[in-house]
Each structure stands twice: as structure tokens, then as C-alpha cells.
Amino acid sequence: MLVHLLPLSCARPRPAAACSSSRNGPSSCADSGPWARAVGRGARRRAMRGRTDVEPDTPRRGRRGGSGGDDDGHDPHGAGSGGAALLETVRRLLLAREEADAEGDEKEEEEQGQFPKRWAIVFLCFSAFLLCNMDRVNMSIAILPMSAEFGWNPQTVGLIQSSFFWGYLLTQIAGGIWADTVGGKTVLGFGVVWWSIATALTPIAAKLGLPFLLVVRAFMGIGEGVAMPAMNNILSKWVPVSERSRSLALVYSGMYLGSVTGLAFSPLLIHKYGWPSVFYTFGSLGAVWFTTWATKAYSSPLEDPGISAAEKKLITSQSTAGEPVKTIPWKLILSKPPVWALIVSHFCHNWGTFILLTWMPTYYNQVLKFDLMESGLLCVLPWFTMAVSANVGGWIADTLVSRGVSVTTVRKIMQSIGFLGPAFFLTQLSHVNSPAMAVLCMACSQGTDAFSQSGLYSNHQDIGPRYAGVLLGLSNTAGVLAGVFGTAATGYILQHGSWDNVFEVSVVLYLVGTLVWNVFSTGEKILD
């Protein structure tokens, strides 16, 4: 039998390429691309089929020569008709396996050529957050002509700006629980539709009266409040740990680019069609997004029938999200110091971020003396800087993790930059005299702020991936409180003080956040 089986391994043809032997295995060939592999597979199959036709005669030659059996033609090793049949069966099995391996290789190569579905999900989340901030910042531009038309003072403007956060605050934790239990697809889809309708209704509410406007802005906040927890839940299931910082940075850069888009186009629409056109135009875009989301997105790769087997295996092998949540262990969650580090740091971070988000056009108009068109266009630069630096920070963070730096160290480094950078550049605003330098300080402040996407905003999935939505809901509730108090307090401070006082409060909170984060945060999983 060995006489006939040995050629099976020795006679396999190799592609005509330079080969070198390896001490760890078979020889490796320089030409190892898909075409060469296909040629090699075809050659091996042809060789096996050729041996099927030739080698069964070998036992008859052995009988005639007397070397394979006794005088009457009997093969003592079973290499006669029974042995030939067995050998033929072995050959057929090997041939079938070779063809199956070839088909598997071809399928894998085909799947590798597809655009990864997980990044399609990331891009859809990115576009949702693009719309999210477009619909949010348009008020910061439209508030200027609206104030002139309706006679609002700075304190009323602060009240209107903060009313968004009333609804935003209500749905943070609820949105996280909802997403973790029913799935992020449903929750994020609901949020986009809800806030898009509220955006489109804003002009009507403003003309009906201030109470109606406050209610509609709060309703808009309800829709946007579920977006971040839902997104965090989806990405915790779709994105491997090795791509976490990059994917979150890309999604959050959608917020920054949404600010860029909103601040750039709002003045143009207002100048040509009046301030109501901003809300009607931006609000209608949500319907376009939802049509794609409803047909293409799934809450997890296990639910997606269109995902390739190779990508599903990659995601599930690195996934730490586990089974869907049925109950929330509130006592356990709230007993963990790293959870409180997230909550406190998120509050400190969002105080400065939301002030810049809602009051920057007013700062440019009142302090730097830019008109409405210039104010909107110059506001683009800091947010564009954030979009770029968020992705740079994500790439740096994932690179450090892949090179063996602990996740804890990476999160602390990135968030320290996200706190200390803005603190430094805001302190410089009181010392600059030119509008150009003031805009540059704003851009640098927000550019370093964006490193937080690879710090505290990535940390929810690190410490408790199964509860990623709930954790983000908890910490972002604190962040929303910062938005409510900070935005309203800014109006009060400006009525009784100056912009320097506004920035001083932000700097103090940035320093507090830096201390708390570096003492209590961790990148290790603490919740199962």
C-alpha cells in the first residue's frame, strides 16, 4: 500500500516560481498570489486525475515481475483488485478534498474583496451623527436673526439654547437601557426620525410663541438623547476591540463635520430664503437617512444575513459584548470607581464643549465683530479641526494598543490631551488681540478636545461592553447636565460679567476632570 500512496504527496506539481525551503514546514514559493494558487490547484487536480488512469496497472506489473505477490498472482498485501479499489477510493477522497479546499479558498478570496459590513454600519452611524449636529447647531446661527425678529435678550437666548438639553437629559439612561435590551438599530432609527420632525416644526413653534418653541426644542433633545447610547451599543457588537478607537473617532467626527456643514450652510440658506428654511431643509434629510438605515442595518452581525462568514468570524472572535442584557445590575455598576470617573469626567468635558457649540457664533459676532455670514463660516474651522484630530487620535490610540501599550495607559494619555489642550488654549483667548489669533485658539482648543473620543468616549466599551449603552447613558446624563447648566450659566455670566469669566469656569473644570480621570479610570473590563 505504501508503494502506491507515496506518489500522492511527492508527485504534486508546483507552480513554476522560485521556491525556498523552510525549516518549519513545506517549501514556500515567491509567486503566491491568487492566480498562482489557482494554477497550482488546477495542476494538482489534473495530476490526481491522471494518476487515477495510470497507477491501477501497477499491481499487474508487480505480479508479472514476482516482486509484489506469490506465483499464482495473489497479492499478500491486498494490492490486487481489493487493494486497487481501496487505493482508488483514497484518491477520490483526496481529490474531493482538494476541490473543496479550492472552493473554500476562492470563497474566502471573494469575501476579502467585499467592503467590510462592519464599516458600512460605522459609516451609517457616522452619517446619523452628521445629521444630529447639523440639526443642533443650526439654532446657534438662526438665533441671531430670530432674536432680532422676536426681541429676545441674552438671558432668553440662553433659556432657548438650554431647552434642547431638557429633553436630551431625559432619554440618556432610558435610551441606553432600551438599546441594550432591544437592540441599537431600532433605537437609533427612532431617534433620527423623532429629532428630524422636531427640527422641521421649529419655525412653526417659534411663531406660535416662546413656550411652544421651548417644548419643540426639548422634544428634539429627546430624539438626539438616545442616539449616543444606541450607537455605543451597536458598535460594541459590530467592531472588534482592535478597531474600537478608530471606529468611534470616525462616528464622532460625524458630529464635528455636522457642525461644519450646519455652520457653513445655515448662513447661506438664511441669507437667501430666511431663517425658517434652515430647519425645513435639515429636518427633511432624516427621512433619506432612515430609508437606508431600515433596509441595510442590523443590531449585531449575528442578525445580518448578508455578512460574509469570514467577517462574522473576525467580529465574534474579538467581541466582548456577550449576550443581550435582560436586567441592569445598577448597584454593581454604581459601586465601581471607574464608572464614577467616567461620569465626573464627562461632566467636566461637556461643560466646555457645549458652551463652544452653542455660544461660539455669538462670541464671534459680539467680541470679534464678525457679521452673520463671517460668523458661521469661521465657526467651521474649529469643528473641521476636531473632525481631523479625532481620527488622528483614534489611529494613534489603536496603534499604541496594537504595539502592546495597555488600554488603561492609552485612555489616560488621550483623555489628558483632551482636557489639558482645551484648558491651555482657552486661557490664551484673553491675551490675543486679533480675530485671526482668536479663531486659531478656538481651533486648537477644539482640536485637542477631540482626542477625548479615544479617551473617555471609548472607555464605556472597555470597562463594560455588555452595558455600553447604559454606561454611556449614565455618563452622558452628567454631560447633558453640564450642557443645561453651562449654556444657561453662560447667558447669566455674560449679562453680569465677561467672556473671560466664561472661559475661566471651563478651564477649572478641565483641570478637575484631568485629576479625576488619571486617578480613578481604567481600561480593563470590570463588568461582565
XYZ file of C-alpha atoms in Angstrom:
528
model
C 0.000 0.000 0.000
C 2.816 2.461 0.840
C 4.256 1.932 -2.646
C 1.089 3.374 -4.126
C 0.363 6.095 -1.583
C 3.778 7.771 -1.580
C 3.386 9.314 -5.051
C 0.272 11.117 -3.856
C 2.363 13.552 -1.804
C 5.508 13.512 -3.859
C 4.093 13.929 -7.328
C 2.039 17.095 -6.740
C 3.147 19.711 -9.258
C 4.277 23.116 -8.018
C 3.795 26.460 -9.753
C 6.724 27.478 -11.892
C 8.086 30.011 -9.439
C 11.172 30.284 -7.305
C 10.700 28.265 -4.113
C 12.676 28.127 -0.937
C 12.585 25.500 1.785
C 11.508 26.309 5.295
C 12.564 24.571 8.434
C 9.053 24.969 9.822
C 7.111 23.400 7.007
C 6.904 22.807 3.274
C 8.711 24.932 0.793
C 7.258 28.382 0.095
C 7.067 29.929 -3.346
C 7.662 33.519 -4.288
C 4.679 33.534 -6.607
C 1.908 33.011 -4.072
C -0.783 35.311 -5.376
C -4.376 34.251 -6.103
C -3.601 33.450 -9.795
C -0.673 31.263 -8.885
C -2.673 29.458 -6.230
C -5.469 28.835 -8.698
C -2.978 27.444 -11.239
C -1.446 25.226 -8.561
C -4.828 23.874 -7.525
C -5.762 23.122 -11.128
C -2.460 21.358 -11.746
C -2.852 19.219 -8.640
C -6.371 18.202 -9.651
C -5.219 17.285 -13.172
C -2.307 15.289 -11.731
C -4.632 13.325 -9.460
C -6.999 12.553 -12.283
C -4.012 11.419 -14.388
C -2.820 9.085 -11.665
C -6.272 7.547 -11.478
C -5.869 6.367 -15.061
C -2.268 5.136 -14.841
C -1.475 3.796 -11.402
C -4.062 0.955 -11.143
C -1.894 -1.034 -13.617
C 0.993 -1.068 -11.166
C -0.152 -4.209 -9.253
C -0.322 -6.170 -12.517
C 3.275 -5.223 -13.241
C 4.159 -6.381 -9.739
C 2.515 -9.793 -10.327
C 4.359 -10.328 -13.621
C 7.687 -9.422 -12.052
C 7.029 -11.550 -8.958
C 8.007 -8.743 -6.643
C 4.553 -7.872 -5.348
C 2.999 -11.365 -4.606
C 3.268 -15.149 -4.951
C 3.345 -17.228 -8.141
C -0.391 -17.592 -8.644
C -0.837 -13.814 -8.760
C -2.075 -13.351 -5.195
C -1.052 -10.074 -3.551
C -0.318 -10.750 0.119
C -0.710 -7.025 0.969
C -4.130 -6.708 -0.612
C -2.827 -4.763 -3.613
C -4.806 -6.857 -6.118
C -8.358 -5.964 -7.078
C -9.304 -5.107 -3.455
C -6.166 -3.032 -2.931
C -6.656 -1.222 -6.217
C -10.238 -0.393 -5.238
C -9.088 0.896 -1.853
C -6.379 2.990 -3.486
C -8.913 4.366 -5.958
C -11.198 5.345 -3.068
C -8.357 7.148 -1.304
C -7.526 9.019 -4.491
C -11.141 10.082 -4.951
C -11.359 11.311 -1.361
C -8.152 13.312 -1.718
C -9.360 14.773 -4.996
C -12.704 15.748 -3.452
C -10.941 17.376 -0.526
C -8.610 19.248 -2.854
C -11.582 20.605 -4.795
C -13.399 21.564 -1.574
C -10.296 23.371 -0.310
C -10.042 25.186 -3.635
C -13.675 26.277 -3.427
C -13.146 27.431 0.168
C -10.076 29.422 -0.806
C -11.916 31.015 -3.696
C -14.857 31.891 -1.461
C -12.554 33.438 1.127
C -10.783 35.451 -1.557
C -14.162 36.625 -2.848
C -15.221 37.649 0.661
C -11.975 39.515 1.175
C -12.812 41.599 -1.866
C -16.096 42.805 -0.308
C -16.364 46.101 1.607
C -16.499 45.120 5.310
C -20.083 45.261 6.568
C -18.959 46.496 9.974
C -17.548 49.620 8.366
C -20.786 50.131 6.453
C -22.528 50.153 9.855
C -19.911 52.587 11.177
C -20.487 54.860 8.174
C -24.269 54.830 8.702
C -23.724 55.793 12.356
C -21.333 58.500 11.170
C -23.996 59.922 8.839
C -26.607 59.831 11.636
C -24.314 61.891 13.844
C -23.651 64.228 10.921
C -27.392 64.945 10.802
C -27.521 65.110 14.605
C -25.192 68.096 14.846
C -26.475 69.750 11.674
C -29.901 69.893 13.310
C -28.417 71.005 16.628
C -26.097 73.839 15.580
C -28.451 75.469 13.093
C -30.147 77.181 16.040
C -26.844 78.779 17.091
C -26.833 80.617 13.738
C -30.571 81.149 13.328
C -30.848 82.527 16.871
C -29.269 85.812 15.719
C -31.997 86.836 13.209
C -34.645 85.181 15.405
C -33.565 87.324 18.381
C -33.823 90.438 16.244
C -37.279 89.454 14.995
C -38.769 88.400 18.338
C -36.837 90.788 20.643
C -35.096 88.176 22.822
C -32.446 89.288 25.349
C -29.292 87.218 26.148
C -30.968 85.505 29.107
C -33.895 84.396 26.916
C -31.449 83.186 24.286
C -29.663 81.127 26.956
C -33.025 79.657 28.021
C -33.873 78.677 24.434
C -30.456 77.145 23.854
C -30.629 75.164 27.086
C -34.189 73.884 26.433
C -32.751 71.355 23.987
C -30.916 69.746 26.896
C -34.091 69.271 28.946
C -35.250 66.554 26.581
C -31.713 65.380 25.873
C -31.262 64.732 29.574
C -34.434 62.647 29.901
C -33.516 59.957 27.384
C -29.836 59.265 28.072
C -30.240 56.415 30.566
C -33.566 55.308 29.109
C -32.004 55.184 25.645
C -29.115 53.101 26.975
C -31.429 50.585 28.652
C -33.611 50.428 25.553
C -30.636 49.885 23.239
C -29.039 47.208 25.430
C -32.292 45.247 25.665
C -33.991 45.600 22.260
C -31.026 46.465 20.024
C -29.407 49.639 18.766
C -30.937 49.600 15.276
C -34.481 50.299 16.471
C -33.411 52.935 18.983
C -31.145 54.917 16.666
C -33.727 54.815 13.876
C -36.388 56.137 16.251
C -34.090 58.924 17.421
C -33.277 60.223 13.939
C -36.939 60.278 12.854
C -38.044 61.960 16.089
C -35.473 64.779 16.087
C -35.907 65.391 12.341
C -39.637 66.003 12.826
C -38.932 68.326 15.762
C -36.388 70.244 13.679
C -38.893 70.802 10.884
C -41.509 72.034 13.391
C -39.199 74.636 14.992
C -40.192 77.654 12.814
C -43.885 76.985 13.400
C -43.339 76.737 17.167
C -41.276 79.958 17.263
C -44.067 81.910 15.582
C -46.669 80.479 17.964
C -44.727 81.736 20.986
C -41.778 81.114 23.308
C -43.392 78.258 25.328
C -44.092 76.310 22.119
C -40.505 76.809 20.952
C -39.124 75.583 24.278
C -41.276 72.430 24.091
C -40.261 71.638 20.494
C -36.570 72.144 21.316
C -36.960 69.815 24.308
C -38.663 67.261 22.030
C -35.733 67.499 19.666
C -33.433 66.749 22.593
C -35.465 63.618 23.376
C -34.672 62.221 19.921
C -30.982 63.116 19.998
C -30.665 61.824 23.560
C -31.000 58.181 22.529
C -28.515 58.451 19.655
C -25.231 58.098 21.539
C -26.266 55.155 23.761
C -27.757 53.355 20.739
C -24.628 53.927 18.670
C -22.420 52.720 21.510
C -24.492 49.545 21.790
C -24.265 48.859 18.042
C -20.516 49.390 17.799
C -19.847 47.247 20.878
C -21.330 44.343 18.876
C -20.051 45.193 15.400
C -16.491 46.450 15.909
C -13.548 44.319 17.120
C -11.511 45.661 20.028
C -8.540 46.328 17.739
C -10.631 48.817 15.709
C -12.565 50.427 18.567
C -10.842 53.813 18.789
C -10.825 54.355 15.021
C -14.486 53.464 14.592
C -15.651 55.663 17.468
C -13.435 58.513 16.288
C -14.964 58.279 12.815
C -18.526 58.275 14.173
C -17.902 61.222 16.477
C -16.142 63.078 13.677
C -19.546 62.895 12.001
C -20.771 65.195 14.785
C -17.959 67.618 14.102
C -18.499 67.559 10.355
C -22.204 68.022 11.068
C -21.277 71.202 12.888
C -19.102 72.204 9.941
C -21.942 71.547 7.485
C -24.584 73.228 9.619
C -22.488 76.301 10.350
C -21.403 76.626 6.726
C -24.796 76.230 5.047
C -27.070 77.872 7.609
C -25.918 81.436 6.813
C -26.325 80.800 3.095
C -29.863 79.476 3.500
C -30.804 82.279 5.898
C -29.396 84.930 3.567
C -31.297 83.596 0.548
C -34.511 82.104 1.932
C -34.837 83.319 5.535
C -34.139 81.609 8.837
C -37.065 79.089 8.703
C -35.514 77.439 5.598
C -32.648 76.069 7.726
C -34.972 73.971 9.870
C -37.114 72.745 6.979
C -34.094 71.732 4.876
C -32.103 69.992 7.579
C -35.147 68.271 9.080
C -36.097 66.652 5.760
C -32.722 64.900 5.449
C -33.627 62.496 8.262
C -36.156 60.718 6.024
C -33.432 59.968 3.453
C -31.135 58.521 6.094
C -33.860 56.393 7.697
C -34.736 54.728 4.374
C -31.185 53.369 4.082
C -30.890 52.501 7.765
C -34.112 50.477 7.836
C -33.032 48.266 4.913
C -29.264 47.920 5.449
C -28.538 47.987 9.185
C -28.757 45.285 11.857
C -28.206 45.493 15.606
C -25.484 42.818 15.521
C -23.592 40.736 12.923
C -25.426 37.617 14.123
C -28.685 39.105 12.817
C -27.304 40.170 9.430
C -27.907 37.562 6.681
C -25.713 39.424 4.208
C -22.460 39.492 6.180
C -19.682 37.198 4.971
C -18.684 34.192 7.069
C -15.104 35.433 7.307
C -16.120 38.852 8.652
C -18.615 37.372 11.092
C -15.902 35.066 12.428
C -13.493 38.000 12.788
C -16.016 40.084 14.719
C -17.299 37.322 17.001
C -13.776 36.090 17.795
C -12.865 39.534 19.175
C -16.257 40.508 20.547
C -16.612 41.144 24.254
C -20.247 42.262 24.188
C -21.772 38.875 25.062
C -25.481 38.116 25.211
C -28.150 40.859 25.243
C -28.892 42.359 28.635
C -32.057 41.307 30.465
C -31.551 43.132 33.773
C -29.272 46.042 34.686
C -27.105 45.488 37.832
C -27.332 49.111 38.975
C -25.800 48.515 42.393
C -22.764 46.788 40.897
C -22.325 49.443 38.208
C -22.581 52.380 40.597
C -20.150 50.762 43.052
C -17.250 50.919 40.595
C -14.861 53.924 40.853
C -14.035 53.830 37.088
C -17.754 54.335 36.347
C -17.757 57.465 38.512
C -14.556 58.595 36.817
C -16.477 58.411 33.524
C -19.431 60.347 34.947
C -17.385 63.161 36.502
C -15.022 63.446 33.529
C -17.917 63.554 31.081
C -19.463 66.435 33.025
C -16.192 68.387 33.050
C -15.586 67.718 29.367
C -19.053 68.666 28.148
C -19.226 71.931 30.067
C -16.615 73.485 27.804
C -17.686 71.614 24.666
C -21.358 72.620 24.806
C -20.564 76.245 25.579
C -18.455 76.405 22.423
C -21.108 74.525 20.470
C -23.974 76.860 21.342
C -22.301 80.216 22.014
C -19.405 80.362 19.549
C -21.277 82.270 16.778
C -22.406 84.803 19.390
C -18.798 85.155 20.599
C -17.595 85.794 17.075
C -20.397 88.305 16.487
C -20.132 90.230 19.768
C -16.417 90.070 20.562
C -14.713 89.644 17.205
C -17.319 91.776 15.385
C -17.975 89.334 12.549
C -21.305 89.559 10.760
C -23.638 86.578 10.405
C -22.016 85.218 7.231
C -18.481 85.522 8.613
C -19.532 84.158 11.983
C -20.962 80.973 10.510
C -18.093 80.384 8.116
C -15.372 80.988 10.727
C -17.092 78.607 13.130
C -16.373 75.886 10.580
C -12.615 75.854 11.194
C -12.601 74.615 14.828
C -15.133 71.871 14.093
C -13.268 70.788 10.980
C -10.124 70.626 13.113
C -11.980 68.389 15.553
C -13.063 66.038 12.753
C -9.474 65.618 11.583
C -7.847 65.327 15.008
C -10.465 62.847 16.274
C -9.480 60.405 13.523
C -5.778 61.065 14.069
C -6.253 60.373 17.770
C -8.157 57.171 17.014
C -5.393 55.924 14.755
C -2.740 56.746 17.373
C -4.704 55.012 20.151
C -5.301 51.794 18.171
C -1.658 51.762 17.063
C -0.452 52.054 20.663
C -2.764 49.242 21.769
C -1.612 47.011 18.910
C 2.009 47.594 19.941
C 1.412 46.366 23.463
C 0.677 49.562 25.386
C -2.048 48.852 27.942
C -5.524 50.114 27.172
C -5.557 51.922 30.531
C -2.424 53.886 29.664
C -3.731 54.753 26.207
C -7.075 56.002 27.546
C -5.362 58.158 30.177
C -2.947 59.693 27.677
C -5.635 60.511 25.131
C -8.062 61.980 27.656
C -5.352 64.059 29.324
C -4.711 65.663 25.946
C -8.480 66.120 25.588
C -8.597 68.048 28.880
C -5.321 69.945 29.116
C -5.203 71.048 25.472
C -8.500 72.976 25.572
C -7.658 74.352 29.025
C -4.386 75.828 27.756
C -5.793 77.395 24.583
C -8.841 78.897 26.315
C -6.509 80.685 28.735
C -4.824 82.311 25.743
C -8.035 83.876 24.421
C -7.868 86.740 26.907
C -4.321 87.588 25.721
C -4.880 87.722 21.942
C -5.811 90.915 20.164
C -6.539 89.830 16.594
C -9.604 87.921 15.386
C -7.343 85.554 13.444
C -5.471 84.516 16.591
C -8.745 84.093 18.496
C -10.086 81.760 15.809
C -6.773 79.862 15.860
C -7.019 79.416 19.645
C -10.578 78.137 19.249
C -9.450 75.702 16.559
C -6.565 74.385 18.676
C -8.792 74.135 21.743
C -11.381 72.032 19.966
C -8.782 70.074 18.007
C -7.180 68.796 21.208
C -10.635 68.312 22.747
C -11.358 65.698 20.033
C -8.731 63.342 21.499
C -11.423 62.572 24.092
C -13.017 60.235 21.537
C -10.115 57.848 22.142
C -10.240 58.520 25.875
C -13.441 58.648 27.871
C -15.747 58.055 24.884
C -14.052 54.721 24.133
C -13.884 53.692 27.772
C -17.522 52.595 28.154
C -16.891 49.623 25.871
C -13.618 48.853 27.685
C -14.988 48.517 31.186
C -18.422 47.027 30.451
C -19.122 46.081 26.830
C -22.448 44.379 27.620
C -23.639 47.577 29.283
C -22.047 50.003 26.825
C -25.363 51.754 26.138
C -26.265 52.101 29.804
C -22.794 53.327 30.767
C -22.808 55.959 28.056
C -26.319 56.923 29.106
C -25.117 57.411 32.673
C -22.031 59.440 31.860
C -23.721 61.423 29.111
C -26.510 62.337 31.532
C -23.835 64.110 33.546
C -22.549 65.605 30.294
C -26.028 66.856 29.434
C -26.391 68.412 32.867
C -23.196 70.276 32.082
C -24.816 71.445 28.856
C -28.005 72.567 30.626
C -26.226 74.425 33.430
C -23.287 75.604 31.350
C -25.341 77.013 28.481
C -27.785 78.780 30.788
C -24.984 79.938 33.121
C -23.115 81.437 30.187
C -26.073 83.701 29.422
C -26.171 84.769 33.072
C -22.379 85.320 33.232
C -22.425 87.414 30.072
C -25.183 89.599 31.468
C -23.169 90.248 34.643
C -19.568 89.591 33.619
C -17.418 88.881 30.545
C -16.313 86.157 28.167
C -13.102 85.776 30.182
C -15.223 84.643 33.148
C -16.981 82.098 30.907
C -13.669 80.580 29.816
C -12.227 80.587 33.350
C -15.009 78.311 34.608
C -14.363 75.887 31.738
C -10.618 75.780 32.454
C -11.180 74.945 36.143
C -13.492 72.061 35.208
C -10.994 70.738 32.639
C -8.322 70.576 35.365
C -10.676 68.793 37.782
C -11.540 66.270 35.076
C -7.848 65.599 34.383
C -7.192 64.784 38.034
C -10.220 62.511 38.468
C -9.588 60.661 35.209
C -5.939 59.860 35.889
C -6.591 58.693 39.450
C -9.695 56.507 39.002
C -10.123 55.417 35.361
C -9.104 52.051 33.903
C -9.107 50.367 30.523
C -9.753 46.903 31.981
C -13.090 45.115 31.849
C -14.765 45.460 35.273
C -18.368 44.494 34.417
C -19.426 41.131 32.914
